[in-house]
Amino acid sequence: MGVIRSLKDVLGGERGDSTDEMPGGTHISNALKALSYGDVEDRWNAIRAIGELGEPFIEPLVRALSDEHWIVRRGAADALAKIGYPAVPSLLKMLENVEEDVRRETERALVLIGEPAVKPLLDALIHENAQVRQRSVQTLGVMQPPEALSPMISALKDSDPLVRQEAALSLSGYADPASVEPLIELLKDEHGYVRMAAVETLCIIDEDSIDPLIHALGEGDEQLRQRASYALVAVGPPAVDRLIESMQNENPAVVRSCAWILGRIGDTKAIPHLIGTMGHPERNVRREACDSLAGMGDAAVLPLARSFRDGEVPVRHCAMEALWMIGGPAVEHVSDLLNDPSPDVRRRAALLLGEIGARSAADPLSRLLGDENPSVRRIAFEAIEMIRTKNRDTKAPYIAPPGKERSERGENEKRERPSPW
């Protein structure tokens, strides 16, 4: 017996019976019995029969939304959707049901009913039951009626966190600038899942949310600044130009946050601006710029090497730290500085290479062991020893400290200084 077997078989009639007899009491009674006690095929076909009869049979169809079998629940939802507005009050009551599959089909029926269900759903946003409010918001979020935008924004202040979360998520479909400020305010919410819902929607709203989020970076609330920062990271490249402009903000908290965000986004167009921030009077700002530049990796090495060579003292220190964090990829450009005319630059470059500890720096450093400047020679030797220690290479050849004769070595070693590796 197939699911689509004859309705007459379920209702007990003969194949020759006229469908005009369907409204008769016997056939209706049989259908209701089948809906309550029949197998899944009987229940499904009974729903089809009762659904055609319309409004008087709303309650049996609503009860069928709780059926254990999905095809019966789905059929009941379809039948209730065909009935339309008269079924809405009963469907709204079903939003209180705790079963997820029941709720899903109830919401589906309301969505299929469409515009006639909108006003009752809006009224349900002030229902005493938080679960009804939440599910009404969710259903309206799927339907996206224009008149629901303002009530949805108001729902961001609901006393129940699940309602606030659902309102934040549902507003993503509108992507309306009017919701940006209330969503940013929601970043202060005590519940993490509510805050994340606000972030998700702010990212979807995208460019309209950028300026208000940057403005929030200057607020006194540290947690709000952090959450606004994460939201801007999630917005990504569209926010880069405005973030770069905001690096000139007089508020150090804004500059620091912008530096952090730009580093996480990783757009290389921010590198010159981050380099410029390494001279900021606030230490925390300089440190954030340094960390972000280090995160840029290879692309930041050459500009950092130039700042390391030519910058003012605070800039040089930041550049040195960033190059150290980048590590191996920075060795080639830093090694080039070992040939700089300035002994101070050569000395600092040798010191940095020792701190990085890459084996590839040993050869260039060994050439400084004959440098005319004693301080440079000493730092070069110490850097080579640091590299040896960091690489734990006990087989590395001995290199005498500057000014000491290696009397125990052969003449060839005296004529040609070997690589420590």
Tab-separated table of C-alpha atoms in Angstrom:
chain	number	residue	atom	x	y	z
A	1	MET	CA	0.000	0.000	0.000
A	2	GLY	CA	1.679	3.260	-1.147
A	3	VAL	CA	1.623	6.603	0.557
A	4	ILE	CA	-0.497	8.014	-2.249
A	5	ARG	CA	-3.076	5.237	-2.195
A	6	SER	CA	-6.673	6.146	-2.747
A	7	LEU	CA	-8.249	8.361	-0.128
A	8	LYS	CA	-11.395	6.239	-0.471
A	9	ASP	CA	-9.523	3.223	0.888
A	10	VAL	CA	-8.617	5.149	4.035
A	11	LEU	CA	-12.085	6.554	4.564
A	12	GLY	CA	-13.802	3.206	3.985
A	13	GLY	CA	-15.748	4.136	0.827
A	14	GLU	CA	-16.061	2.255	-2.434
A	15	ARG	CA	-14.134	3.368	-5.476
A	16	GLY	CA	-17.390	4.244	-7.134
A	17	ASP	CA	-18.437	6.640	-4.355
A	18	SER	CA	-18.791	10.282	-5.278
A	19	THR	CA	-16.389	12.744	-3.668
A	20	ASP	CA	-19.462	14.876	-3.002
A	21	GLU	CA	-20.117	12.579	-0.065
A	22	MET	CA	-16.858	13.629	1.582
A	23	PRO	CA	-18.337	16.215	3.919
A	24	GLY	CA	-20.665	13.547	5.297
A	25	GLY	CA	-20.311	12.671	8.951
A	26	THR	CA	-19.233	9.051	8.409
A	27	HIS	CA	-16.369	9.906	6.109
A	28	ILE	CA	-15.189	12.764	8.304
A	29	SER	CA	-15.352	10.559	11.353
A	30	ASN	CA	-13.282	7.913	9.582
A	31	ALA	CA	-10.703	10.510	8.600
A	32	LEU	CA	-10.407	11.810	12.150
A	33	LYS	CA	-10.037	8.278	13.469
A	34	ALA	CA	-7.362	7.567	10.878
A	35	LEU	CA	-5.574	10.743	11.904
A	36	SER	CA	-5.542	9.620	15.540
A	37	TYR	CA	-5.098	5.869	15.292
A	38	GLY	CA	-4.028	4.924	11.767
A	39	ASP	CA	-0.582	4.074	10.538
A	40	VAL	CA	1.586	6.748	8.950
A	41	GLU	CA	0.013	6.300	5.519
A	42	ASP	CA	-3.490	6.516	6.968
A	43	ARG	CA	-2.601	9.654	8.926
A	44	TRP	CA	-1.028	11.330	5.924
A	45	ASN	CA	-4.017	10.664	3.672
A	46	ALA	CA	-6.417	11.714	6.412
A	47	ILE	CA	-4.627	15.057	6.608
A	48	ARG	CA	-5.104	15.526	2.895
A	49	ALA	CA	-8.808	14.863	3.297
A	50	ILE	CA	-9.344	17.107	6.295
A	51	GLY	CA	-7.186	19.853	4.817
A	52	GLU	CA	-9.554	20.146	1.887
A	53	LEU	CA	-12.429	20.742	4.311
A	54	GLY	CA	-10.794	23.864	5.694
A	55	GLU	CA	-11.400	25.983	8.757
A	56	PRO	CA	-13.614	23.646	10.850
A	57	PHE	CA	-10.734	21.165	11.043
A	58	ILE	CA	-7.902	23.466	12.077
A	59	GLU	CA	-7.471	21.907	15.522
A	60	PRO	CA	-6.957	18.304	14.305
A	61	LEU	CA	-4.411	19.605	11.808
A	62	VAL	CA	-2.626	21.626	14.487
A	63	ARG	CA	-2.457	18.522	16.681
A	64	ALA	CA	-0.964	16.666	13.730
A	65	LEU	CA	1.997	19.064	13.841
A	66	SER	CA	3.143	17.034	16.845
A	67	ASP	CA	2.981	13.719	14.977
A	68	GLU	CA	6.028	11.499	15.378
A	69	HIS	CA	6.488	11.144	11.613
A	70	TRP	CA	7.870	14.031	9.569
A	71	ILE	CA	5.649	13.454	6.532
A	72	VAL	CA	2.526	13.835	8.669
A	73	ARG	CA	3.881	17.018	10.263
A	74	ARG	CA	4.804	18.366	6.852
A	75	GLY	CA	1.350	17.558	5.441
A	76	ALA	CA	-0.352	19.236	8.393
A	77	ALA	CA	1.728	22.387	7.919
A	78	ASP	CA	0.874	22.491	4.214
A	79	ALA	CA	-2.826	22.010	4.937
A	80	LEU	CA	-2.846	24.762	7.571
A	81	ALA	CA	-1.033	27.095	5.196
A	82	LYS	CA	-3.802	26.563	2.628
A	83	ILE	CA	-6.416	27.455	5.230
A	84	GLY	CA	-4.559	30.719	5.800
A	85	TYR	CA	-5.396	33.444	8.287
A	86	PRO	CA	-7.990	31.465	10.323
A	87	ALA	CA	-5.231	29.011	11.271
A	88	VAL	CA	-2.837	31.695	12.539
A	89	PRO	CA	-4.026	31.977	16.194
A	90	SER	CA	-3.743	28.228	16.701
A	91	LEU	CA	-0.342	28.182	15.040
A	92	LEU	CA	0.885	30.959	17.321
A	93	LYS	CA	-0.091	28.859	20.324
A	94	MET	CA	2.032	26.038	18.914
A	95	LEU	CA	5.076	28.291	19.104
A	96	GLU	CA	5.081	27.443	22.815
A	97	ASN	CA	5.812	23.799	21.986
A	98	VAL	CA	9.245	22.744	23.182
A	99	GLU	CA	9.888	20.230	20.383
A	100	GLU	CA	12.194	21.574	17.678
A	101	ASP	CA	10.577	19.629	14.828
A	102	VAL	CA	7.105	20.833	15.853
A	103	ARG	CA	8.302	24.419	16.029
A	104	ARG	CA	9.973	24.132	12.636
A	105	GLU	CA	6.785	23.009	10.876
A	106	THR	CA	4.714	25.590	12.752
A	107	GLU	CA	7.000	28.381	11.591
A	108	ARG	CA	6.970	26.948	8.089
A	109	ALA	CA	3.162	27.078	8.004
A	110	LEU	CA	3.195	30.710	9.165
A	111	VAL	CA	5.754	31.628	6.510
A	112	LEU	CA	3.632	29.944	3.828
A	113	ILE	CA	0.558	31.846	4.995
A	114	GLY	CA	2.563	35.016	4.422
A	115	GLU	CA	1.165	38.527	4.757
A	116	PRO	CA	-1.987	37.562	6.727
A	117	ALA	CA	0.288	36.181	9.473
A	118	VAL	CA	2.466	39.286	9.792
A	119	LYS	CA	0.256	41.396	12.083
A	120	PRO	CA	-0.396	38.528	14.533
A	121	LEU	CA	3.325	37.742	14.592
A	122	LEU	CA	4.153	41.379	15.310
A	123	ASP	CA	1.628	41.367	18.141
A	124	ALA	CA	3.313	38.233	19.497
A	125	LEU	CA	6.563	40.160	19.965
A	126	ILE	CA	5.162	41.395	23.279
A	127	HIS	CA	3.789	37.993	24.331
A	128	GLU	CA	4.453	37.095	27.968
A	129	ASN	CA	6.139	33.853	26.894
A	130	ALA	CA	9.739	34.528	25.837
A	131	GLN	CA	9.747	31.420	23.647
A	132	VAL	CA	6.807	32.764	21.639
A	133	ARG	CA	8.574	36.103	21.256
A	134	GLN	CA	11.772	34.425	20.100
A	135	ARG	CA	10.047	32.226	17.545
A	136	SER	CA	7.896	35.068	16.288
A	137	VAL	CA	11.073	37.069	15.680
A	138	GLN	CA	12.618	34.095	13.913
A	139	THR	CA	9.583	33.626	11.662
A	140	LEU	CA	9.452	37.319	10.805
A	141	GLY	CA	13.161	37.146	10.074
A	142	VAL	CA	12.459	34.558	7.403
A	143	MET	CA	9.509	36.496	5.991
A	144	GLN	CA	11.265	39.909	6.068
A	145	PRO	CA	8.151	42.112	5.918
A	146	PRO	CA	9.143	45.812	5.781
A	147	GLU	CA	6.833	46.719	8.655
A	148	ALA	CA	8.731	44.347	10.968
A	149	LEU	CA	12.021	46.279	10.834
A	150	SER	CA	11.278	48.724	13.645
A	151	PRO	CA	9.769	46.094	15.983
A	152	MET	CA	12.795	43.876	15.296
A	153	ILE	CA	15.117	46.692	16.348
A	154	SER	CA	13.052	47.150	19.502
A	155	ALA	CA	13.391	43.412	20.183
A	156	LEU	CA	17.147	43.951	20.567
A	157	LYS	CA	16.254	45.300	24.022
A	158	ASP	CA	14.049	42.356	24.994
A	159	SER	CA	14.535	41.059	28.535
A	160	ASP	CA	15.290	37.561	27.240
A	161	PRO	CA	18.767	37.010	25.718
A	162	LEU	CA	17.516	34.426	23.212
A	163	VAL	CA	15.036	36.960	21.847
A	164	ARG	CA	17.820	39.547	21.562
A	165	GLN	CA	20.026	37.034	19.781
A	166	GLU	CA	17.275	36.089	17.331
A	167	ALA	CA	16.448	39.729	16.656
A	168	ALA	CA	20.101	40.485	15.900
A	169	LEU	CA	20.351	37.555	13.494
A	170	SER	CA	17.038	38.341	11.818
A	171	LEU	CA	18.062	41.936	11.144
A	172	SER	CA	20.811	40.650	8.850
A	173	GLY	CA	18.207	40.112	6.151
A	174	TYR	CA	17.260	43.778	6.219
A	175	ALA	CA	20.852	45.072	6.268
A	176	ASP	CA	19.370	48.447	7.137
A	177	PRO	CA	21.606	51.271	8.439
A	178	ALA	CA	18.940	52.074	11.035
A	179	SER	CA	19.875	48.912	12.905
A	180	VAL	CA	23.619	49.653	13.118
A	181	GLU	CA	23.686	51.781	16.288
A	182	PRO	CA	21.361	49.448	18.243
A	183	LEU	CA	23.470	46.476	17.148
A	184	ILE	CA	26.661	48.205	18.294
A	185	GLU	CA	24.996	48.850	21.631
A	186	LEU	CA	24.272	45.116	21.754
A	187	LEU	CA	28.025	44.485	21.740
A	188	LYS	CA	27.844	45.373	25.441
A	189	ASP	CA	25.451	42.489	26.127
A	190	GLU	CA	26.476	40.195	28.975
A	191	HIS	CA	25.852	37.069	26.885
A	192	GLY	CA	28.530	36.089	24.383
A	193	TYR	CA	26.124	34.461	21.935
A	194	VAL	CA	24.100	37.678	21.780
A	195	ARG	CA	27.227	39.716	21.090
A	196	MET	CA	28.320	37.302	18.360
A	197	ALA	CA	24.907	37.568	16.695
A	198	ALA	CA	25.317	41.348	16.648
A	199	VAL	CA	28.793	41.004	15.142
A	200	GLU	CA	27.517	38.652	12.427
A	201	THR	CA	24.827	41.087	11.359
A	202	LEU	CA	27.124	44.107	11.499
A	203	CYS	CA	29.473	42.277	9.138
A	204	ILE	CA	26.634	41.623	6.713
A	205	ILE	CA	25.515	45.257	6.858
A	206	ASP	CA	29.159	45.910	5.947
A	207	GLU	CA	30.066	49.452	4.873
A	208	ASP	CA	27.210	51.169	6.674
A	209	SER	CA	28.504	49.735	9.938
A	210	ILE	CA	32.168	50.744	9.526
A	211	ASP	CA	32.079	54.361	10.747
A	212	PRO	CA	29.878	53.644	13.791
A	213	LEU	CA	32.126	50.726	14.724
A	214	ILE	CA	35.252	52.885	14.427
A	215	HIS	CA	33.536	55.512	16.559
A	216	ALA	CA	32.941	52.812	19.189
A	217	LEU	CA	36.712	52.266	19.342
A	218	GLY	CA	36.974	55.587	21.148
A	219	GLU	CA	34.392	54.750	23.804
A	220	GLY	CA	35.511	54.388	27.408
A	221	ASP	CA	34.230	50.807	27.648
A	222	GLU	CA	37.206	48.505	26.977
A	223	GLN	CA	34.986	45.497	26.291
A	224	LEU	CA	32.992	47.466	23.740
A	225	ARG	CA	36.234	48.491	22.012
A	226	GLN	CA	37.347	44.878	21.840
A	227	ARG	CA	34.058	43.688	20.394
A	228	ALA	CA	33.908	46.532	17.890
A	229	SER	CA	37.460	45.607	16.889
A	230	TYR	CA	36.497	41.994	16.253
A	231	ALA	CA	33.515	43.153	14.224
A	232	LEU	CA	35.750	45.338	12.034
A	233	VAL	CA	38.184	42.460	11.533
A	234	ALA	CA	35.238	40.396	10.344
A	235	VAL	CA	34.149	43.181	7.969
A	236	GLY	CA	37.639	42.873	6.497
A	237	PRO	CA	39.045	44.693	3.426
A	238	PRO	CA	36.086	47.078	2.972
A	239	ALA	CA	37.057	48.660	6.304
A	240	VAL	CA	40.766	49.158	5.535
A	241	ASP	CA	40.661	52.653	4.013
A	242	ARG	CA	38.577	54.067	6.860
A	243	LEU	CA	40.826	52.387	9.406
A	244	ILE	CA	43.900	53.911	7.773
A	245	GLU	CA	42.294	57.363	7.934
A	246	SER	CA	41.509	56.783	11.600
A	247	MET	CA	45.183	56.140	12.348
A	248	GLN	CA	45.414	59.952	12.494
A	249	ASN	CA	42.820	60.128	15.269
A	250	GLU	CA	43.918	62.129	18.302
A	251	ASN	CA	42.592	59.426	20.636
A	252	PRO	CA	45.393	56.882	21.282
A	253	ALA	CA	42.819	54.168	22.017
A	254	VAL	CA	41.410	54.548	18.507
A	255	VAL	CA	44.865	54.509	16.892
A	256	ARG	CA	45.914	51.461	18.867
A	257	SER	CA	42.719	49.587	17.989
A	258	CYS	CA	43.035	50.508	14.313
A	259	ALA	CA	46.609	49.209	14.285
A	260	TRP	CA	45.473	45.936	15.832
A	261	ILE	CA	42.585	45.542	13.384
A	262	LEU	CA	44.714	46.334	10.334
A	263	GLY	CA	47.225	43.724	11.426
A	264	ARG	CA	44.498	41.086	11.681
A	265	ILE	CA	43.001	42.001	8.313
A	266	GLY	CA	46.485	41.817	6.801
A	267	ASP	CA	46.055	44.230	3.885
A	268	THR	CA	49.568	45.324	2.880
A	269	LYS	CA	48.406	48.806	1.903
A	270	ALA	CA	48.372	49.527	5.638
A	271	ILE	CA	52.130	48.899	6.026
A	272	PRO	CA	53.351	52.503	5.434
A	273	HIS	CA	50.767	53.804	7.893
A	274	LEU	CA	51.713	51.247	10.520
A	275	ILE	CA	55.370	52.167	9.984
A	276	GLY	CA	54.440	55.799	10.618
A	277	THR	CA	52.720	54.830	13.853
A	278	MET	CA	55.919	53.300	15.267
A	279	GLY	CA	56.910	56.812	16.316
A	280	HIS	CA	53.689	57.438	18.265
A	281	PRO	CA	54.245	58.941	21.728
A	282	GLU	CA	52.135	56.219	23.376
A	283	ARG	CA	54.083	53.031	24.035
A	284	ASN	CA	51.012	50.788	23.712
A	285	VAL	CA	50.287	52.224	20.282
A	286	ARG	CA	53.858	51.616	19.137
A	287	ARG	CA	53.732	48.057	20.408
A	288	GLU	CA	50.481	47.344	18.565
A	289	ALA	CA	51.911	48.732	15.329
A	290	CYS	CA	55.000	46.592	15.817
A	291	ASP	CA	52.940	43.427	16.350
A	292	SER	CA	50.760	44.138	13.329
A	293	LEU	CA	53.744	44.745	11.069
A	294	ALA	CA	55.322	41.505	12.250
A	295	GLY	CA	52.100	39.751	11.332
A	296	MET	CA	52.375	41.084	7.775
A	297	GLY	CA	55.494	38.955	7.298
A	298	ASP	CA	57.611	39.229	4.140
A	299	ALA	CA	55.765	42.250	2.753
A	300	ALA	CA	56.777	44.352	5.760
A	301	VAL	CA	60.466	43.356	5.883
A	302	LEU	CA	61.953	45.940	3.502
A	303	PRO	CA	60.059	48.943	4.961
A	304	LEU	CA	60.974	47.754	8.448
A	305	ALA	CA	64.639	47.338	7.493
A	306	ARG	CA	64.691	50.919	6.210
A	307	SER	CA	63.128	52.176	9.438
A	308	PHE	CA	65.593	50.104	11.430
A	309	ARG	CA	68.438	51.817	9.595
A	310	ASP	CA	67.197	55.406	9.380
A	311	GLY	CA	64.450	55.928	11.948
A	312	GLU	CA	64.490	57.789	15.222
A	313	VAL	CA	65.359	55.768	18.308
A	314	PRO	CA	61.770	54.675	19.206
A	315	VAL	CA	61.110	53.768	15.568
A	316	ARG	CA	64.351	51.774	15.344
A	317	HIS	CA	63.473	49.849	18.471
A	318	CYS	CA	60.016	48.981	17.139
A	319	ALA	CA	61.403	47.999	13.753
A	320	MET	CA	64.027	45.808	15.396
A	321	GLU	CA	61.396	44.003	17.455
A	322	ALA	CA	59.133	43.492	14.446
A	323	LEU	CA	62.006	42.128	12.341
A	324	TRP	CA	62.970	39.815	15.187
A	325	MET	CA	59.380	38.501	15.339
A	326	ILE	CA	59.350	37.948	11.570
A	327	GLY	CA	62.554	35.966	11.950
A	328	GLY	CA	64.050	33.994	9.059
A	329	PRO	CA	62.373	35.897	6.208
A	330	ALA	CA	64.002	39.105	7.499
A	331	VAL	CA	67.583	37.770	7.513
A	332	GLU	CA	68.472	38.684	3.923
A	333	HIS	CA	67.494	42.354	4.208
A	334	VAL	CA	69.014	42.728	7.664
A	335	SER	CA	72.228	41.085	6.426
A	336	ASP	CA	72.442	43.758	3.725
A	337	LEU	CA	72.743	46.307	6.526
A	338	LEU	CA	75.991	44.677	7.636
A	339	ASN	CA	77.579	46.533	4.687
A	340	ASP	CA	76.204	49.923	5.712
A	341	PRO	CA	78.765	52.762	5.946
A	342	SER	CA	77.585	53.539	9.466
A	343	PRO	CA	79.253	51.384	12.146
A	344	ASP	CA	76.198	51.939	14.356
A	345	VAL	CA	73.934	50.412	11.693
A	346	ARG	CA	76.326	47.475	11.229
A	347	ARG	CA	76.469	46.907	14.961
A	348	ARG	CA	72.690	46.993	15.377
A	349	ALA	CA	72.191	44.703	12.384
A	350	ALA	CA	74.661	42.186	13.819
A	351	LEU	CA	72.916	42.293	17.170
A	352	LEU	CA	69.531	41.700	15.517
A	353	LEU	CA	70.812	38.775	13.446
A	354	GLY	CA	72.145	37.178	16.597
A	355	GLU	CA	68.757	37.567	18.248
A	356	ILE	CA	66.990	36.050	15.239
A	357	GLY	CA	69.403	33.140	15.398
A	358	ALA	CA	69.063	31.919	11.807
A	359	ARG	CA	71.956	29.781	10.546
A	360	SER	CA	71.937	31.658	7.232
A	361	ALA	CA	73.169	34.807	9.022
A	362	ALA	CA	76.431	33.218	10.149
A	363	ASP	CA	78.375	33.771	6.895
A	364	PRO	CA	77.587	37.494	6.574
A	365	LEU	CA	78.365	37.955	10.263
A	366	SER	CA	81.700	36.176	9.982
A	367	ARG	CA	82.836	38.808	7.497
A	368	LEU	CA	82.381	41.451	10.193
A	369	LEU	CA	84.976	39.794	12.394
A	370	GLY	CA	87.549	41.875	10.513
A	371	ASP	CA	85.554	45.109	10.733
A	372	GLU	CA	87.565	48.239	11.438
A	373	ASN	CA	85.292	49.090	14.360
A	374	PRO	CA	86.038	47.086	17.541
A	375	SER	CA	82.450	47.344	18.772
A	376	VAL	CA	81.165	45.917	15.494
A	377	ARG	CA	83.665	43.043	15.658
A	378	ARG	CA	82.664	42.220	19.205
A	379	ILE	CA	78.910	42.255	18.487
A	380	ALA	CA	79.453	40.136	15.355
A	381	PHE	CA	81.366	37.525	17.349
A	382	GLU	CA	78.695	37.477	20.075
A	383	ALA	CA	75.983	37.155	17.429
A	384	ILE	CA	77.713	34.124	15.900
A	385	GLU	CA	77.970	32.543	19.337
A	386	MET	CA	74.262	33.193	19.906
A	387	ILE	CA	73.441	31.517	16.603
A	388	ARG	CA	75.642	28.567	17.534
A	389	THR	CA	73.868	28.224	20.888
A	390	LYS	CA	70.366	28.584	19.476
A	391	ASN	CA	71.002	25.932	16.849
A	392	ARG	CA	72.742	23.611	19.346
A	393	ASP	CA	75.359	22.725	16.728
A	394	THR	CA	78.357	21.405	18.631
A	395	LYS	CA	80.170	20.639	15.391
A	396	ALA	CA	80.382	24.258	14.327
A	397	PRO	CA	84.029	25.255	13.827
A	398	TYR	CA	85.775	27.393	16.373
A	399	ILE	CA	86.046	31.129	15.712
A	400	ALA	CA	88.517	33.086	17.778
A	401	PRO	CA	87.369	36.299	19.399
A	402	PRO	CA	88.482	39.438	17.574
A	403	GLY	CA	92.184	40.244	18.235
A	404	LYS	CA	93.187	36.737	19.399
A	405	GLU	CA	95.483	34.493	17.388
A	406	ARG	CA	94.216	30.995	16.635
A	407	SER	CA	97.643	29.475	17.153
A	408	GLU	CA	96.391	25.933	17.377
A	409	ARG	CA	94.769	26.058	13.943
A	410	GLY	CA	96.446	25.371	10.625
A	411	GLU	CA	97.889	27.977	8.311
A	412	ASN	CA	94.999	27.627	5.886
A	413	GLU	CA	92.555	28.621	8.608
A	414	LYS	CA	94.689	31.680	9.389
A	415	ARG	CA	94.695	32.799	5.774
A	416	GLU	CA	90.991	32.162	5.137
A	417	ARG	CA	88.406	32.613	7.874
A	418	PRO	CA	86.011	29.666	7.752
A	419	SER	CA	82.269	29.808	7.994
A	420	PRO	CA	81.079	28.845	11.452
A	421	TRP	CA	78.853	26.333	9.710
